[in-house]
GROMACS .gro file of C-alpha atoms in nm:
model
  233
    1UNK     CA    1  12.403 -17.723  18.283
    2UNK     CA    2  12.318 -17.628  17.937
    3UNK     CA    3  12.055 -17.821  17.775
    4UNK     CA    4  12.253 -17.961  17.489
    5UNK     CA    5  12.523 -18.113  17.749
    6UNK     CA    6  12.502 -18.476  17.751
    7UNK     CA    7  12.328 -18.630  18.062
    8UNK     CA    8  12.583 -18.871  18.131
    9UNK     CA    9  12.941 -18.733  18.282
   10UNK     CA   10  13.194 -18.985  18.196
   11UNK     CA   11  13.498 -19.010  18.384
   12UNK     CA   12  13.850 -19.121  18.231
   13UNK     CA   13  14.109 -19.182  18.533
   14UNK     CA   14  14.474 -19.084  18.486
   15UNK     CA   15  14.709 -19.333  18.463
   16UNK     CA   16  14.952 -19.065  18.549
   17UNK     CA   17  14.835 -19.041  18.882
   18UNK     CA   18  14.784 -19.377  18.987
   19UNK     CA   19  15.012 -19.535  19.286
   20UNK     CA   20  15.262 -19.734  19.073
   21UNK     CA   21  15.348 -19.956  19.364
   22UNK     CA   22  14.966 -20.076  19.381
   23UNK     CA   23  14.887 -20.051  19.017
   24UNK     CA   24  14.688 -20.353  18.947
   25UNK     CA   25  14.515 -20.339  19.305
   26UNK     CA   26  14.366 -19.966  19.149
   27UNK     CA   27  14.300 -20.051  18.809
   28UNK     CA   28  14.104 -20.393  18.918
   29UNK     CA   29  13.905 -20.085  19.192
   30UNK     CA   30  13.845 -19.873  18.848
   31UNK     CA   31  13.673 -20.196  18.683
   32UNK     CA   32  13.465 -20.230  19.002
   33UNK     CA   33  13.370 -19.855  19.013
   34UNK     CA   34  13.285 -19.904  18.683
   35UNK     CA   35  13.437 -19.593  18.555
   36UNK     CA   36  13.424 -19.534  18.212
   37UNK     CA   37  13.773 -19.456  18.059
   38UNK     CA   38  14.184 -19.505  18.145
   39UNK     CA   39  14.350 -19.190  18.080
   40UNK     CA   40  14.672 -19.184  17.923
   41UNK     CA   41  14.923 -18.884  17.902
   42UNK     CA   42  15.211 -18.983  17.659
   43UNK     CA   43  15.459 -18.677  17.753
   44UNK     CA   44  15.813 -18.667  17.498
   45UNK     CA   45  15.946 -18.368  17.657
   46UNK     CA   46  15.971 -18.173  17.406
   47UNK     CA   47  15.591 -17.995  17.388
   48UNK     CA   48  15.576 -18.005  17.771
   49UNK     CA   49  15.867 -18.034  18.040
   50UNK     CA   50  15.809 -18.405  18.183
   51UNK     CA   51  15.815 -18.769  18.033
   52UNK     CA   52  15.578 -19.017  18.094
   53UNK     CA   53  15.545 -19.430  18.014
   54UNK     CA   54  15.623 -19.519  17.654
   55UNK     CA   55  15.318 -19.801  17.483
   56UNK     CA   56  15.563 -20.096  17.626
   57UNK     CA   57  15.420 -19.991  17.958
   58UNK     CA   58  15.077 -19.859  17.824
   59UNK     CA   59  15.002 -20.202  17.709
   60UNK     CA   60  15.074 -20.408  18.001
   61UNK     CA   61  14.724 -20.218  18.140
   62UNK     CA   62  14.520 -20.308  17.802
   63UNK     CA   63  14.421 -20.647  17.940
   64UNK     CA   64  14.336 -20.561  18.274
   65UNK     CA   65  14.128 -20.271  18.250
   66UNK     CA   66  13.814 -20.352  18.124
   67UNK     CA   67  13.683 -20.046  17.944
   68UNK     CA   68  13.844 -19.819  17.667
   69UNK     CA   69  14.170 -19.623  17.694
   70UNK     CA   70  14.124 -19.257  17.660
   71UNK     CA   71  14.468 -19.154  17.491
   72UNK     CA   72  14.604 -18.774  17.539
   73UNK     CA   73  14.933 -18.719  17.344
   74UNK     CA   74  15.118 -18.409  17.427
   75UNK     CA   75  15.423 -18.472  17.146
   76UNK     CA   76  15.552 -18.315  16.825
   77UNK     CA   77  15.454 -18.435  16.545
   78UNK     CA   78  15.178 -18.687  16.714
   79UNK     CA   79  15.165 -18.853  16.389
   80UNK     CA   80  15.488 -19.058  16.424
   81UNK     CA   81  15.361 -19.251  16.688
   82UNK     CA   82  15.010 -19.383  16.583
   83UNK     CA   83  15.103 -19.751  16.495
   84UNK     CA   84  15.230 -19.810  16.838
   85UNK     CA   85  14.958 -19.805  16.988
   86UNK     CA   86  14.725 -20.102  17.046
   87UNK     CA   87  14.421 -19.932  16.899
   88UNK     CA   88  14.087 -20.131  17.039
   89UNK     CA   89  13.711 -20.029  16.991
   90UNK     CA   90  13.606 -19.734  17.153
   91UNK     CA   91  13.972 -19.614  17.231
   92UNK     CA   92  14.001 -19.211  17.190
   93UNK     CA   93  14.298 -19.011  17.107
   94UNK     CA   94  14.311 -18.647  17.174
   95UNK     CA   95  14.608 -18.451  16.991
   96UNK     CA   96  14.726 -18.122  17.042
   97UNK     CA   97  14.646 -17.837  16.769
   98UNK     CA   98  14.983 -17.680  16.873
   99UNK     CA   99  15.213 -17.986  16.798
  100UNK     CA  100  15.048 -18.120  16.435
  101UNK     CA  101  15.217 -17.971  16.111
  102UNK     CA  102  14.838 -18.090  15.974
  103UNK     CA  103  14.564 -18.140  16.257
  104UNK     CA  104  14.298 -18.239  16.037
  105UNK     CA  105  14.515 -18.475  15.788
  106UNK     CA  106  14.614 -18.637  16.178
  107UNK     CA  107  14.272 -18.665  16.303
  108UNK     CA  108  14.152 -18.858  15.959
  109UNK     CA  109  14.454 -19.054  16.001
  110UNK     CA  110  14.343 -19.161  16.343
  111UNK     CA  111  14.011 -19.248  16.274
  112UNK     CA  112  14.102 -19.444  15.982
  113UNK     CA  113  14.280 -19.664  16.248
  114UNK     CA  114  13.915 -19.686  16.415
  115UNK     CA  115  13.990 -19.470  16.755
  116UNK     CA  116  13.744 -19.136  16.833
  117UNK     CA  117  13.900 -18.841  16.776
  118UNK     CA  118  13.967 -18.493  16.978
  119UNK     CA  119  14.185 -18.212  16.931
  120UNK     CA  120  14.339 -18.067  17.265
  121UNK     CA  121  14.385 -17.744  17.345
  122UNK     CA  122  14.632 -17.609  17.584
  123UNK     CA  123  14.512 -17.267  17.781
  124UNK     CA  124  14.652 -17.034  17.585
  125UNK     CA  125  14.482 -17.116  17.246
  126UNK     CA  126  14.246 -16.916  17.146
  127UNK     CA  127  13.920 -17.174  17.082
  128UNK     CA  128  13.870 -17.026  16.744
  129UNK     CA  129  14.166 -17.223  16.631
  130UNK     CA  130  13.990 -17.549  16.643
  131UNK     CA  131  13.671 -17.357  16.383
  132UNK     CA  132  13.814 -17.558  16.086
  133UNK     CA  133  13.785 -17.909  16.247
  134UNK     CA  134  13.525 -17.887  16.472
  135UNK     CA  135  13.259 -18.101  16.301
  136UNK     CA  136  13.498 -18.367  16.274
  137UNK     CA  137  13.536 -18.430  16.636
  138UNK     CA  138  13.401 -18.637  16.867
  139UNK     CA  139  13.552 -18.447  17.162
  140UNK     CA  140  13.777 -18.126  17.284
  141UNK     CA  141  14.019 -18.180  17.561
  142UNK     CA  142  14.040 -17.874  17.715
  143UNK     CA  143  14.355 -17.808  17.948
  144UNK     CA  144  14.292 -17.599  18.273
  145UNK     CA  145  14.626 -17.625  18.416
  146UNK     CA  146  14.945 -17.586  18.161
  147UNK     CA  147  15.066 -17.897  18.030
  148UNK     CA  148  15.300 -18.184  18.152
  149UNK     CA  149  15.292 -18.204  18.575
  150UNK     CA  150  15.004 -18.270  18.746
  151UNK     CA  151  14.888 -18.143  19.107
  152UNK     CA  152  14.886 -17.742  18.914
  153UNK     CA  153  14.627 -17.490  19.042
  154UNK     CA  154  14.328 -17.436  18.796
  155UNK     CA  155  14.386 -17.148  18.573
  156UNK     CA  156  14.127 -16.817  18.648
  157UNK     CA  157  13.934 -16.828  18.286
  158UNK     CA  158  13.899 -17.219  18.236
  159UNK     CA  159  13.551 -17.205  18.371
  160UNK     CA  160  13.441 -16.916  18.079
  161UNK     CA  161  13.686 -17.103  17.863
  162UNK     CA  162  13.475 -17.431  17.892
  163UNK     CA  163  13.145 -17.208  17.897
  164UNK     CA  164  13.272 -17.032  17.575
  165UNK     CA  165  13.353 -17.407  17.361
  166UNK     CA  166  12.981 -17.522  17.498
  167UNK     CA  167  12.832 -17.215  17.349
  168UNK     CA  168  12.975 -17.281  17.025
  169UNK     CA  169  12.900 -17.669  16.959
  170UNK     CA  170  12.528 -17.555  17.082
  171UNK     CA  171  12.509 -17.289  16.855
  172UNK     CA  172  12.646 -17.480  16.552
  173UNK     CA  173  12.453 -17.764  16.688
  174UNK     CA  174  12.734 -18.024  16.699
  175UNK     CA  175  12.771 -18.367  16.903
  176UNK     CA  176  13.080 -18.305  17.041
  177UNK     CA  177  13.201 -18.339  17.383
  178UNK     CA  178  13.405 -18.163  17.622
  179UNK     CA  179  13.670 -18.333  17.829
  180UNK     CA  180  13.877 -18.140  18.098
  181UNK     CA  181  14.180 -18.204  18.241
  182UNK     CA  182  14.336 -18.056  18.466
  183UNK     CA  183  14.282 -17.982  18.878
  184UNK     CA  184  13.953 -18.143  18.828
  185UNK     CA  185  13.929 -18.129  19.211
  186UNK     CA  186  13.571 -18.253  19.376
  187UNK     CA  187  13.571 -17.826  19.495
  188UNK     CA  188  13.573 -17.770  19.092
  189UNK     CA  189  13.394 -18.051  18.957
  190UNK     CA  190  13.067 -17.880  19.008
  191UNK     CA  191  13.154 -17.558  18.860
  192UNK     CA  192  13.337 -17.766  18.546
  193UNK     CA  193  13.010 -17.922  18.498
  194UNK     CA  194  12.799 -17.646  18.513
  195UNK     CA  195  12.954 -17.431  18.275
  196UNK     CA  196  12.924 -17.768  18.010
  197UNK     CA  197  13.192 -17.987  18.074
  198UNK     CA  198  13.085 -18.354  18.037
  199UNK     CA  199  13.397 -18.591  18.075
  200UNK     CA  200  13.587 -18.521  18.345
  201UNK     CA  201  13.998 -18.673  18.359
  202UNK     CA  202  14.035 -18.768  18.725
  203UNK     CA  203  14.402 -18.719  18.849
  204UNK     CA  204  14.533 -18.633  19.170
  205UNK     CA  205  14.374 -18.385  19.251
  206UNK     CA  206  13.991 -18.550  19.247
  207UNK     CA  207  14.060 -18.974  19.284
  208UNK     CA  208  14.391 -19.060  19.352
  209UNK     CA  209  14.478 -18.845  19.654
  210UNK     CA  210  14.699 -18.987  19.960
  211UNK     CA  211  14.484 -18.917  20.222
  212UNK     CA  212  14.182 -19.159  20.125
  213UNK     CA  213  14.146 -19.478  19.989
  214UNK     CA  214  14.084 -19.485  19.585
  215UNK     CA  215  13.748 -19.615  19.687
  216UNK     CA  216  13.660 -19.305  19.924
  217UNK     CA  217  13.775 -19.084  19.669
  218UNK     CA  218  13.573 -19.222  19.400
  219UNK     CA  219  13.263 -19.210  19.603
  220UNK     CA  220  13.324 -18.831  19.693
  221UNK     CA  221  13.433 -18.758  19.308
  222UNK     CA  222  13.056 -18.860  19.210
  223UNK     CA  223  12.920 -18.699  19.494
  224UNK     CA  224  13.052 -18.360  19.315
  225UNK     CA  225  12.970 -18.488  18.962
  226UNK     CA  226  12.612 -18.471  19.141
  227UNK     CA  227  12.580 -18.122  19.304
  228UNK     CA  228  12.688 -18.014  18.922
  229UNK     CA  229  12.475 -18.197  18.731
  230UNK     CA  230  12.190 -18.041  18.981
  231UNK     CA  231  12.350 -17.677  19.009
  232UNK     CA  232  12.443 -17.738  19.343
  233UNK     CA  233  12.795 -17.587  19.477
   0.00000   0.00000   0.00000
């Protein structure tokens, strides 16, 4: 891992992926697992094919999970939706360059409204699109799958493409982090982490999978988080 990585992997888990017929049973496992963040895709299905739960549902979670909510929005026009969310300390929004007339005037907006900030990036944008905004981050989300379903294959360059955005907050010598979503499987955790990833979203692919408990799966999702923090495969 590169040097100027942070030591500490966080993990935000999908609420996406979780099984909706034992939803408060899994979130109440997440507080007890400790993990760091709730992940939350808000889909309009317009920017990608799918829809997802609108804040109504979002909000029924805020008071039983016990750490912040880790908000991805993949919508036009982000913007319009800000003051429906219940914003709390150390809540996150990451926004996609491709939907926002006015990234930067967005972001501000956002962190006026006291949440951390992050622009997301979908795998066909070119990184160098983010050069103007990149000091005011606190994080990129980096897509490795294309946007909207989840259980995709990872893509063949999102290991150089998370290599390439670590080289450049290093060499500009930035505190920014890199979140990565998308087939973060416990086969490509290691590599993810190796080439500078350092917050890992946790879908269905890595934690909630069918064939072992959420508890299991959590257990072998660190074990990974491990081997790449310690360059093993």
């Amino acid at each position: 891992m590169n040097n100027n990585t942070l030591n500490y992997i966080q993990v935000s888990a999908s609420l996406m992926c979780i099984d909706w017929l034992r939803a408060e049973e899994q979130v109440k496992i997440l507080n007890n697992e400790k993990i760091d963040m709730l992940h939350i895709d808000v889909i309009d299905g317009k920017y990608a094919a799918d829809f997802t739960m609108g804040t109504s549902i979002i909000n029924c979670f805020r008071d039983i999970f016990h750490k912040p909510f880790d908000y991805h929005l993949m919508v036009e026009e982000p913007k319009r939706l800000f003051d429906t969310f219940d914003i709390r300390p150390g809540d996150s929004f990451a926004i996609h360059q491709e939907c926002c007339q006015n990234l930067h005037r967005d972001l501000i907006s956002l962190r006026k409204m006291g949440a951390k900030v992050g622009a997301a990036l979908s795998p066909s944008t070119n990184i160098s699109t983010l050069d103007y905004v990149l000091e005011d981050l606190d994080f990129v989300l980096l897509l490795t799958v294309n946007p909207g379903f989840k259980g995709q294959r990872i893509l063949p360059n999102a290991f150089q493409r998370i290599n390439d955005l670590r080289r450049i907050i290093v060499e500009r010598n930035l505190d920014v982090r890199i979140h990565v979503d998308g087939n973060v499987s416990i086969e490509n955790i290691p590599n993810m982490i190796k080439n500078g990833a350092d917050t890992l979203i946790s879908g269905s692919s890595g934690m909630f999978m069918k064939d072992l408990s959420l508890e299991k799966s959590i257990k072998h999702f660190r074990e990974a988080i491990y081997r790449g923090m310690h360059g093993k495969s």
